[in-house]
């Protein structure tokens, strides 16, 4: 089971569906049963009605590539802050959650501030989506988000950092630095992977690998990797490569 809980126009889901279809055909040699599996294992949430509609259009196009029609996609038109039907069920949670200061959410401010990861100063909504995503994971699930890198040092990121230190579930990070991943965004971004099935018994971050983004070739085989050295500074932690 995999979900993008802020799927926008479906950029991640279209790739997920395409990969799932290819893998299914590689294993089975046909598409018999593929429609049912797509309806069962691929999930999404999107609050904006127009974007939600475009997601359905886009993933339907992928399905048609493989001769699949009338797929009943499990993509919810709703607010991820309030949707809990996926909690504890997902093998994978992926996405590019919204980046927006909590004070810009008007009437939803009180709802957002109820989340544990929103208790650190002037929080950003993407921190709340970390909590939402973690809640969706099953006992062996993995979360992978692309977000601003500010959570590593900001006051707002303190509750999230404490969670990572206390649970030792941080698996890998990809530091993208000054490279612009999104055309119209100037935010410094990073990829963060959190795993429930790591069985990490050592001290925090001994199992964490830091990947350095290579804009010339983003294939993971060509990304320089090395162990991540983490040290605490007061209530925070910093990455030191």
Tab-separated table of C-alpha atoms in Angstrom:
chain	number	residue	atom	x	y	z
A	1	UNK	CA	0.000	0.000	0.000
A	2	UNK	CA	1.397	3.380	-1.020
A	3	UNK	CA	-0.075	6.859	-0.617
A	4	UNK	CA	0.653	10.435	-1.594
A	5	UNK	CA	-1.372	12.362	0.971
A	6	UNK	CA	-1.064	15.738	-0.780
A	7	UNK	CA	-1.035	14.550	-4.359
A	8	UNK	CA	-1.732	17.830	-6.172
A	9	UNK	CA	-2.228	17.059	-9.859
A	10	UNK	CA	-0.880	13.537	-9.425
A	11	UNK	CA	2.767	13.868	-10.433
A	12	UNK	CA	3.905	11.249	-7.927
A	13	UNK	CA	0.886	8.992	-8.418
A	14	UNK	CA	1.286	8.852	-12.191
A	15	UNK	CA	4.845	7.610	-11.724
A	16	UNK	CA	3.743	5.160	-9.037
A	17	UNK	CA	0.958	3.736	-11.197
A	18	UNK	CA	3.264	3.402	-14.206
A	19	UNK	CA	5.930	1.591	-12.179
A	20	UNK	CA	3.328	-0.665	-10.576
A	21	UNK	CA	1.907	-1.619	-13.974
A	22	UNK	CA	5.349	-2.424	-15.380
A	23	UNK	CA	6.293	-4.490	-12.326
A	24	UNK	CA	2.993	-6.388	-12.408
A	25	UNK	CA	3.424	-7.293	-16.072
A	26	UNK	CA	7.032	-8.354	-15.448
A	27	UNK	CA	5.831	-10.772	-12.768
A	28	UNK	CA	2.585	-12.041	-14.318
A	29	UNK	CA	3.154	-11.570	-18.035
A	30	UNK	CA	-0.314	-10.058	-18.457
A	31	UNK	CA	-2.674	-7.464	-16.968
A	32	UNK	CA	-5.213	-9.900	-15.525
A	33	UNK	CA	-5.938	-8.693	-12.008
A	34	UNK	CA	-3.926	-5.489	-12.429
A	35	UNK	CA	-6.979	-3.217	-12.262
A	36	UNK	CA	-7.999	-4.720	-8.915
A	37	UNK	CA	-4.519	-4.294	-7.471
A	38	UNK	CA	-4.326	-0.657	-8.548
A	39	UNK	CA	-7.678	-0.034	-6.860
A	40	UNK	CA	-6.462	-1.829	-3.726
A	41	UNK	CA	-2.883	-0.674	-3.198
A	42	UNK	CA	-2.576	2.844	-4.691
A	43	UNK	CA	-3.971	5.685	-2.565
A	44	UNK	CA	-4.050	9.477	-2.543
A	45	UNK	CA	-5.545	12.548	-0.869
A	46	UNK	CA	-6.029	16.000	-2.369
A	47	UNK	CA	-7.982	18.897	-0.890
A	48	UNK	CA	-8.268	21.068	-4.017
A	49	UNK	CA	-11.138	19.860	-6.218
A	50	UNK	CA	-9.545	20.959	-9.492
A	51	UNK	CA	-6.222	19.315	-8.665
A	52	UNK	CA	-8.018	16.191	-7.475
A	53	UNK	CA	-9.834	15.991	-10.797
A	54	UNK	CA	-6.595	16.432	-12.726
A	55	UNK	CA	-5.021	13.626	-10.688
A	56	UNK	CA	-7.793	11.270	-11.767
A	57	UNK	CA	-7.371	12.354	-15.392
A	58	UNK	CA	-3.602	11.887	-15.273
A	59	UNK	CA	-3.586	8.452	-13.656
A	60	UNK	CA	-6.379	7.312	-15.974
A	61	UNK	CA	-4.085	8.170	-18.887
A	62	UNK	CA	-1.443	5.890	-17.422
A	63	UNK	CA	-3.984	3.116	-16.971
A	64	UNK	CA	-5.072	3.435	-20.591
A	65	UNK	CA	-1.464	2.845	-21.683
A	66	UNK	CA	-1.911	-0.655	-20.285
A	67	UNK	CA	-5.442	-1.168	-21.595
A	68	UNK	CA	-7.143	-0.480	-18.277
A	69	UNK	CA	-10.453	1.385	-18.205
A	70	UNK	CA	-12.868	2.461	-15.462
A	71	UNK	CA	-10.360	2.045	-12.652
A	72	UNK	CA	-11.975	3.030	-9.351
A	73	UNK	CA	-9.026	4.886	-7.904
A	74	UNK	CA	-8.771	5.269	-4.135
A	75	UNK	CA	-7.911	8.956	-4.304
A	76	UNK	CA	-9.815	10.900	-1.677
A	77	UNK	CA	-11.006	14.447	-2.316
A	78	UNK	CA	-10.554	15.711	1.213
A	79	UNK	CA	-8.351	17.398	3.799
A	80	UNK	CA	-5.402	15.272	4.920
A	81	UNK	CA	-5.596	17.027	8.294
A	82	UNK	CA	-8.905	15.277	8.873
A	83	UNK	CA	-8.585	11.985	6.954
A	84	UNK	CA	-7.616	9.092	9.242
A	85	UNK	CA	-8.844	6.031	7.315
A	86	UNK	CA	-5.307	5.246	6.140
A	87	UNK	CA	-3.672	5.394	9.575
A	88	UNK	CA	-1.513	2.416	10.427
A	89	UNK	CA	-2.081	0.776	7.023
A	90	UNK	CA	0.523	2.125	4.590
A	91	UNK	CA	3.709	0.388	3.521
A	92	UNK	CA	4.918	3.600	1.887
A	93	UNK	CA	4.044	7.277	2.273
A	94	UNK	CA	5.610	9.560	-0.322
A	95	UNK	CA	5.120	13.086	-1.487
A	96	UNK	CA	5.911	16.755	-1.668
A	97	UNK	CA	3.764	18.196	1.144
A	98	UNK	CA	2.680	21.854	1.047
A	99	UNK	CA	5.053	24.487	2.389
A	100	UNK	CA	3.095	27.228	4.114
A	101	UNK	CA	3.370	28.989	7.442
A	102	UNK	CA	0.705	27.845	9.871
A	103	UNK	CA	-0.520	31.453	10.335
A	104	UNK	CA	-1.599	31.540	6.690
A	105	UNK	CA	-4.254	28.881	7.270
A	106	UNK	CA	-6.883	31.089	8.898
A	107	UNK	CA	-9.705	29.022	10.339
A	108	UNK	CA	-7.601	25.841	10.190
A	109	UNK	CA	-4.991	27.321	12.532
A	110	UNK	CA	-6.427	25.655	15.646
A	111	UNK	CA	-6.688	22.292	13.877
A	112	UNK	CA	-3.075	22.458	12.754
A	113	UNK	CA	-1.778	23.477	16.172
A	114	UNK	CA	-3.282	20.328	17.697
A	115	UNK	CA	-0.567	18.264	16.014
A	116	UNK	CA	2.533	17.440	18.059
A	117	UNK	CA	4.937	18.567	15.321
A	118	UNK	CA	3.258	22.004	15.220
A	119	UNK	CA	4.172	22.928	18.785
A	120	UNK	CA	7.559	24.483	18.009
A	121	UNK	CA	7.180	28.204	17.363
A	122	UNK	CA	5.944	29.469	13.987
A	123	UNK	CA	5.423	26.060	12.455
A	124	UNK	CA	5.164	25.204	8.773
A	125	UNK	CA	2.402	22.934	7.479
A	126	UNK	CA	4.948	20.517	5.989
A	127	UNK	CA	5.996	19.566	9.522
A	128	UNK	CA	2.409	18.572	10.269
A	129	UNK	CA	2.437	16.416	7.136
A	130	UNK	CA	5.411	14.538	8.551
A	131	UNK	CA	3.219	13.645	11.522
A	132	UNK	CA	0.262	12.777	9.289
A	133	UNK	CA	2.468	10.559	7.135
A	134	UNK	CA	4.106	8.812	10.084
A	135	UNK	CA	0.662	8.077	11.512
A	136	UNK	CA	-0.259	6.397	8.232
A	137	UNK	CA	2.645	3.953	8.300
A	138	UNK	CA	2.165	0.361	9.340
A	139	UNK	CA	4.673	-1.288	11.676
A	140	UNK	CA	7.157	-1.854	8.837
A	141	UNK	CA	6.300	1.203	6.741
A	142	UNK	CA	8.602	3.775	5.154
A	143	UNK	CA	8.021	7.487	4.583
A	144	UNK	CA	9.911	9.533	2.002
A	145	UNK	CA	9.219	13.255	1.523
A	146	UNK	CA	10.854	16.097	-0.314
A	147	UNK	CA	10.534	19.214	1.879
A	148	UNK	CA	12.406	22.344	2.882
A	149	UNK	CA	15.569	21.598	4.836
A	150	UNK	CA	14.619	24.105	7.545
A	151	UNK	CA	13.408	21.381	9.923
A	152	UNK	CA	17.029	20.481	10.691
A	153	UNK	CA	17.764	23.778	12.445
A	154	UNK	CA	14.590	25.828	12.969
A	155	UNK	CA	12.774	26.352	16.251
A	156	UNK	CA	9.633	25.114	14.516
A	157	UNK	CA	11.373	21.829	13.703
A	158	UNK	CA	12.290	21.090	17.328
A	159	UNK	CA	9.378	18.676	18.074
A	160	UNK	CA	10.084	16.750	14.851
A	161	UNK	CA	13.798	16.541	15.629
A	162	UNK	CA	13.009	15.292	19.132
A	163	UNK	CA	10.793	12.599	17.631
A	164	UNK	CA	13.588	11.455	15.321
A	165	UNK	CA	16.089	11.345	18.175
A	166	UNK	CA	13.705	9.558	20.538
A	167	UNK	CA	12.553	6.944	18.023
A	168	UNK	CA	15.753	6.517	15.992
A	169	UNK	CA	13.717	6.004	12.816
A	170	UNK	CA	15.574	8.436	10.557
A	171	UNK	CA	17.033	6.250	7.817
A	172	UNK	CA	18.456	8.404	5.014
A	173	UNK	CA	18.624	12.017	3.890
A	174	UNK	CA	19.477	13.545	0.540
A	175	UNK	CA	20.808	17.074	0.880
A	176	UNK	CA	19.968	19.001	-2.284
A	177	UNK	CA	21.409	22.310	-1.098
A	178	UNK	CA	21.268	25.259	-3.478
A	179	UNK	CA	20.067	23.298	-6.512
A	180	UNK	CA	16.554	24.303	-7.598
A	181	UNK	CA	14.357	21.229	-7.834
A	182	UNK	CA	11.124	23.154	-8.395
A	183	UNK	CA	11.119	25.806	-11.112
A	184	UNK	CA	9.137	28.431	-9.213
A	185	UNK	CA	10.383	27.753	-5.687
A	186	UNK	CA	13.541	29.078	-4.068
A	187	UNK	CA	13.279	26.853	-0.986
A	188	UNK	CA	16.351	24.785	-0.101
A	189	UNK	CA	15.065	21.235	-0.188
A	190	UNK	CA	16.044	17.803	1.055
A	191	UNK	CA	14.720	14.267	0.951
A	192	UNK	CA	13.993	12.609	4.271
A	193	UNK	CA	13.394	8.890	4.733
A	194	UNK	CA	11.864	7.528	7.941
A	195	UNK	CA	11.554	3.774	8.467
A	196	UNK	CA	9.553	1.822	11.016
A	197	UNK	CA	11.314	-1.450	10.221
A	198	UNK	CA	14.930	-0.399	10.739
A	199	UNK	CA	15.316	-2.180	14.084
A	200	UNK	CA	17.998	0.324	14.932
A	201	UNK	CA	19.495	-0.513	18.313
A	202	UNK	CA	22.535	1.733	18.076
A	203	UNK	CA	22.710	5.395	18.970
A	204	UNK	CA	20.750	7.872	16.893
A	205	UNK	CA	21.934	8.313	13.311
A	206	UNK	CA	24.622	5.626	13.280
A	207	UNK	CA	22.633	3.906	10.557
A	208	UNK	CA	21.799	7.082	8.659
A	209	UNK	CA	23.348	7.616	5.253
A	210	UNK	CA	23.754	11.082	3.790
A	211	UNK	CA	23.423	11.370	0.030
A	212	UNK	CA	24.704	14.388	-1.822
A	213	UNK	CA	22.524	15.513	-4.713
A	214	UNK	CA	24.219	15.451	-8.105
A	215	UNK	CA	22.271	17.615	-10.589
A	216	UNK	CA	24.225	16.198	-13.515
A	217	UNK	CA	22.860	12.711	-12.923
A	218	UNK	CA	20.186	12.063	-10.318
A	219	UNK	CA	20.387	8.288	-10.602
A	220	UNK	CA	20.993	7.049	-7.072
A	221	UNK	CA	23.937	4.956	-8.269
A	222	UNK	CA	25.812	8.155	-9.001
A	223	UNK	CA	25.035	10.020	-5.809
A	224	UNK	CA	27.980	10.232	-3.453
A	225	UNK	CA	27.098	8.553	-0.158
A	226	UNK	CA	28.743	8.404	3.237
A	227	UNK	CA	27.722	7.923	6.834
A	228	UNK	CA	25.987	10.858	8.425
A	229	UNK	CA	27.679	12.283	11.491
A	230	UNK	CA	25.131	13.823	13.815
A	231	UNK	CA	25.853	15.746	16.964
A	232	UNK	CA	23.539	17.512	19.342
A	233	UNK	CA	23.590	21.222	20.068
A	234	UNK	CA	21.158	21.964	22.861
A	235	UNK	CA	17.745	20.865	21.665
A	236	UNK	CA	18.762	20.692	18.022
A	237	UNK	CA	20.954	18.547	15.839
A	238	UNK	CA	23.053	19.423	12.837
A	239	UNK	CA	24.317	17.540	9.828
A	240	UNK	CA	28.075	17.486	9.576
A	241	UNK	CA	29.552	15.869	6.492
